[in-house]
Structures are given as structure tokens and as C-alpha cells.
């Protein structure tokens, strides 16, 4: 998937139970969490998240950022397509959004986890 992420937006800490996920940063500055650690990633960086790992990301810059998202095996992408995340959609990926689609997330092997206090 090709994603454009608005400043301060991203996703809540979560885990995929059956899929690995990877990101290729095309533009912008992202902050990632991986377990209990945080790190920044920028253009050209590639991040691999194995299934079962707690992680999240957000645009840490002041401009829209862009990344490519890969799932192996494929499948979770259908969750985003079913929930208005197609090209041009303006739905921010916030904890509130995830709470409204929790049942659908479970059907796609996605488990939202508690925040660490300063992570949306």
C-alpha cells in the first residue's frame, strides 16, 4: 500500500498475529515504536516488523509524509480498503478510529495494544 500520513498522525501500538509488516519511507520523518523502544526513520529507510511484535508509527514532521507498506502474507490491506483508507481518504488513523472498527480488526489478525502514555 502507498500511504500519505498527515503530521502527528499514524497508528496506535498494535500487533499482527499472523502477518509480518514492512515499511519503506519515501518522504518525511517518522517516529516508530518497536516493543518498548522508539526510533526515527526517514526517506530511504526500510523497517521490518515481524508478526507478534508490538509497534506503531506516526509522522513526526510538520508536512505530510509518505511510505509504502508491505504485508506477508497479504491480507491486512483489505481491512484498510474496507474502512475508507483508499487513495484520497481523509480518515486519520487515530485510537478513536481503531476503536470503532475493533471487531473488523480482530478478523484481520490485528490487536490494538495499550498506549505508553505519550503515544496516541
mmCIF file of C-alpha atoms in Angstrom:
data_model
loop_
_atom_site.group_PDB
_atom_site.id
_atom_site.type_symbol
_atom_site.label_atom_id
_atom_site.label_comp_id
_atom_site.label_asym_id
_atom_site.label_seq_id
_atom_site.Cartn_x
_atom_site.Cartn_y
_atom_site.Cartn_z
ATOM 1 C CA UNK A 1 0.000 0.000 0.000
ATOM 2 C CA UNK A 2 1.079 3.583 -0.604
ATOM 3 C CA UNK A 3 0.239 5.823 2.348
ATOM 4 C CA UNK A 4 0.227 9.566 2.868
ATOM 5 C CA UNK A 5 0.276 10.363 6.578
ATOM 6 C CA UNK A 6 -0.607 13.807 7.931
ATOM 7 C CA UNK A 7 1.605 15.451 10.598
ATOM 8 C CA UNK A 8 1.131 13.940 14.085
ATOM 9 C CA UNK A 9 -0.957 11.081 12.644
ATOM 10 C CA UNK A 10 -0.104 7.419 12.418
ATOM 11 C CA UNK A 11 -1.374 4.408 14.292
ATOM 12 C CA UNK A 12 -1.738 3.206 17.846
ATOM 13 C CA UNK A 13 0.517 0.475 19.234
ATOM 14 C CA UNK A 14 -0.662 -2.831 17.827
ATOM 15 C CA UNK A 15 0.431 -6.292 16.805
ATOM 16 C CA UNK A 16 -0.302 -8.543 13.847
ATOM 17 C CA UNK A 17 -0.743 -12.129 14.955
ATOM 18 C CA UNK A 18 -0.204 -13.836 11.583
ATOM 19 C CA UNK A 19 1.496 -11.348 9.255
ATOM 20 C CA UNK A 20 4.845 -9.587 9.026
ATOM 21 C CA UNK A 21 4.818 -5.922 8.052
ATOM 22 C CA UNK A 22 7.450 -3.747 6.418
ATOM 23 C CA UNK A 23 7.743 -0.080 5.536
ATOM 24 C CA UNK A 24 9.771 1.843 3.000
ATOM 25 C CA UNK A 25 9.891 5.536 3.890
ATOM 26 C CA UNK A 26 9.543 7.687 0.770
ATOM 27 C CA UNK A 27 9.245 11.162 2.324
ATOM 28 C CA UNK A 28 9.074 12.728 5.759
ATOM 29 C CA UNK A 29 10.174 11.925 9.282
ATOM 30 C CA UNK A 30 8.528 9.066 11.161
ATOM 31 C CA UNK A 31 8.786 8.005 14.774
ATOM 32 C CA UNK A 32 8.354 4.269 15.332
ATOM 33 C CA UNK A 33 7.929 2.216 18.463
ATOM 34 C CA UNK A 34 9.193 -1.348 18.499
ATOM 35 C CA UNK A 35 8.433 -3.079 21.756
ATOM 36 C CA UNK A 36 9.499 -0.516 24.384
ATOM 37 C CA UNK A 37 11.994 1.305 22.148
ATOM 38 C CA UNK A 38 11.464 4.357 19.925
ATOM 39 C CA UNK A 39 13.426 5.335 16.826
ATOM 40 C CA UNK A 40 13.174 7.733 13.893
ATOM 41 C CA UNK A 41 13.133 6.779 10.224
ATOM 42 C CA UNK A 42 13.359 8.937 7.122
ATOM 43 C CA UNK A 43 13.498 8.743 3.334
ATOM 44 C CA UNK A 44 15.192 5.577 2.116
ATOM 45 C CA UNK A 45 14.841 3.704 5.407
ATOM 46 C CA UNK A 46 13.298 0.229 5.381
ATOM 47 C CA UNK A 47 11.694 -1.113 8.562
ATOM 48 C CA UNK A 48 10.727 -4.760 9.051
ATOM 49 C CA UNK A 49 8.263 -5.741 11.813
ATOM 50 C CA UNK A 50 7.871 -9.493 12.426
ATOM 51 C CA UNK A 51 4.484 -10.902 13.387
ATOM 52 C CA UNK A 52 3.832 -10.751 17.114
ATOM 53 C CA UNK A 53 5.893 -7.583 17.672
ATOM 54 C CA UNK A 54 4.336 -4.545 19.380
ATOM 55 C CA UNK A 55 4.844 -1.491 17.211
ATOM 56 C CA UNK A 56 3.338 1.750 15.966
ATOM 57 C CA UNK A 57 4.341 4.769 13.946
ATOM 58 C CA UNK A 58 3.462 8.416 13.466
ATOM 59 C CA UNK A 59 4.501 11.282 11.256
ATOM 60 C CA UNK A 60 6.921 13.285 13.441
ATOM 61 C CA UNK A 61 7.318 16.084 10.891
ATOM 62 C CA UNK A 62 5.328 19.188 10.048
ATOM 63 C CA UNK A 63 4.433 18.146 6.474
ATOM 64 C CA UNK A 64 2.549 15.135 5.093
ATOM 65 C CA UNK A 65 4.849 12.095 4.904
ATOM 66 C CA UNK A 66 4.695 9.103 2.585
ATOM 67 C CA UNK A 67 5.520 5.438 2.991
ATOM 68 C CA UNK A 68 4.971 2.105 1.314
ATOM 69 C CA UNK A 69 3.516 -0.695 3.452
ATOM 70 C CA UNK A 70 4.027 -4.408 2.749
ATOM 71 C CA UNK A 71 2.361 -7.428 4.394
ATOM 72 C CA UNK A 72 3.497 -11.040 4.199
ATOM 73 C CA UNK A 73 1.338 -12.899 3.706
ATOM 74 C CA UNK A 74 -1.025 -10.351 2.141
ATOM 75 C CA UNK A 75 -4.406 -9.751 3.737
ATOM 76 C CA UNK A 76 -4.442 -6.882 6.261
ATOM 77 C CA UNK A 77 -4.534 -4.397 3.376
ATOM 78 C CA UNK A 78 -8.165 -5.441 2.787
ATOM 79 C CA UNK A 79 -9.022 -4.037 6.247
ATOM 80 C CA UNK A 80 -7.904 -0.559 5.184
ATOM 81 C CA UNK A 81 -9.684 -0.765 1.843
ATOM 82 C CA UNK A 82 -12.920 -1.771 3.596
ATOM 83 C CA UNK A 83 -12.671 1.120 6.060
ATOM 84 C CA UNK A 84 -12.222 4.135 3.843
ATOM 85 C CA UNK A 85 -8.460 4.231 3.576
ATOM 86 C CA UNK A 86 -8.353 4.260 -0.219
ATOM 87 C CA UNK A 87 -6.416 6.940 -2.081
ATOM 88 C CA UNK A 88 -7.616 10.418 -1.205
ATOM 89 C CA UNK A 89 -9.377 9.353 2.011
ATOM 90 C CA UNK A 90 -9.140 11.845 4.858
ATOM 91 C CA UNK A 91 -9.760 9.478 7.768
ATOM 92 C CA UNK A 92 -6.949 9.941 10.316
ATOM 93 C CA UNK A 93 -5.570 6.746 11.823
ATOM 94 C CA UNK A 94 -6.280 7.583 15.458
ATOM 95 C CA UNK A 95 -7.069 5.457 18.501
ATOM 96 C CA UNK A 96 -10.711 6.567 18.121
ATOM 97 C CA UNK A 97 -10.801 5.256 14.541
ATOM 98 C CA UNK A 98 -9.361 1.919 15.632
ATOM 99 C CA UNK A 99 -11.862 1.634 18.497
ATOM 100 C CA UNK A 100 -14.773 1.980 16.055
ATOM 101 C CA UNK A 101 -13.519 -0.922 13.930
ATOM 102 C CA UNK A 102 -12.165 -3.243 16.639
ATOM 103 C CA UNK A 103 -14.254 -6.231 15.537
ATOM 104 C CA UNK A 104 -13.100 -5.909 11.935
ATOM 105 C CA UNK A 105 -9.501 -5.578 13.092
ATOM 106 C CA UNK A 106 -9.728 -8.829 15.025
ATOM 107 C CA UNK A 107 -10.983 -10.541 11.869
ATOM 108 C CA UNK A 108 -7.783 -9.332 10.133
ATOM 109 C CA UNK A 109 -5.426 -10.546 12.908
ATOM 110 C CA UNK A 110 -4.800 -7.013 14.247
ATOM 111 C CA UNK A 111 -4.748 -6.426 18.013
ATOM 112 C CA UNK A 112 -4.627 -2.823 19.303
ATOM 113 C CA UNK A 113 -2.483 -2.574 22.431
ATOM 114 C CA UNK A 114 -2.421 -0.070 25.304
ATOM 115 C CA UNK A 115 -0.539 3.158 24.720
ATOM 116 C CA UNK A 116 2.574 4.033 26.690
ATOM 117 C CA UNK A 117 1.129 7.392 27.772
ATOM 118 C CA UNK A 118 2.658 9.721 25.201
ATOM 119 C CA UNK A 119 1.649 7.715 22.175
ATOM 120 C CA UNK A 120 -1.811 8.224 20.664
#
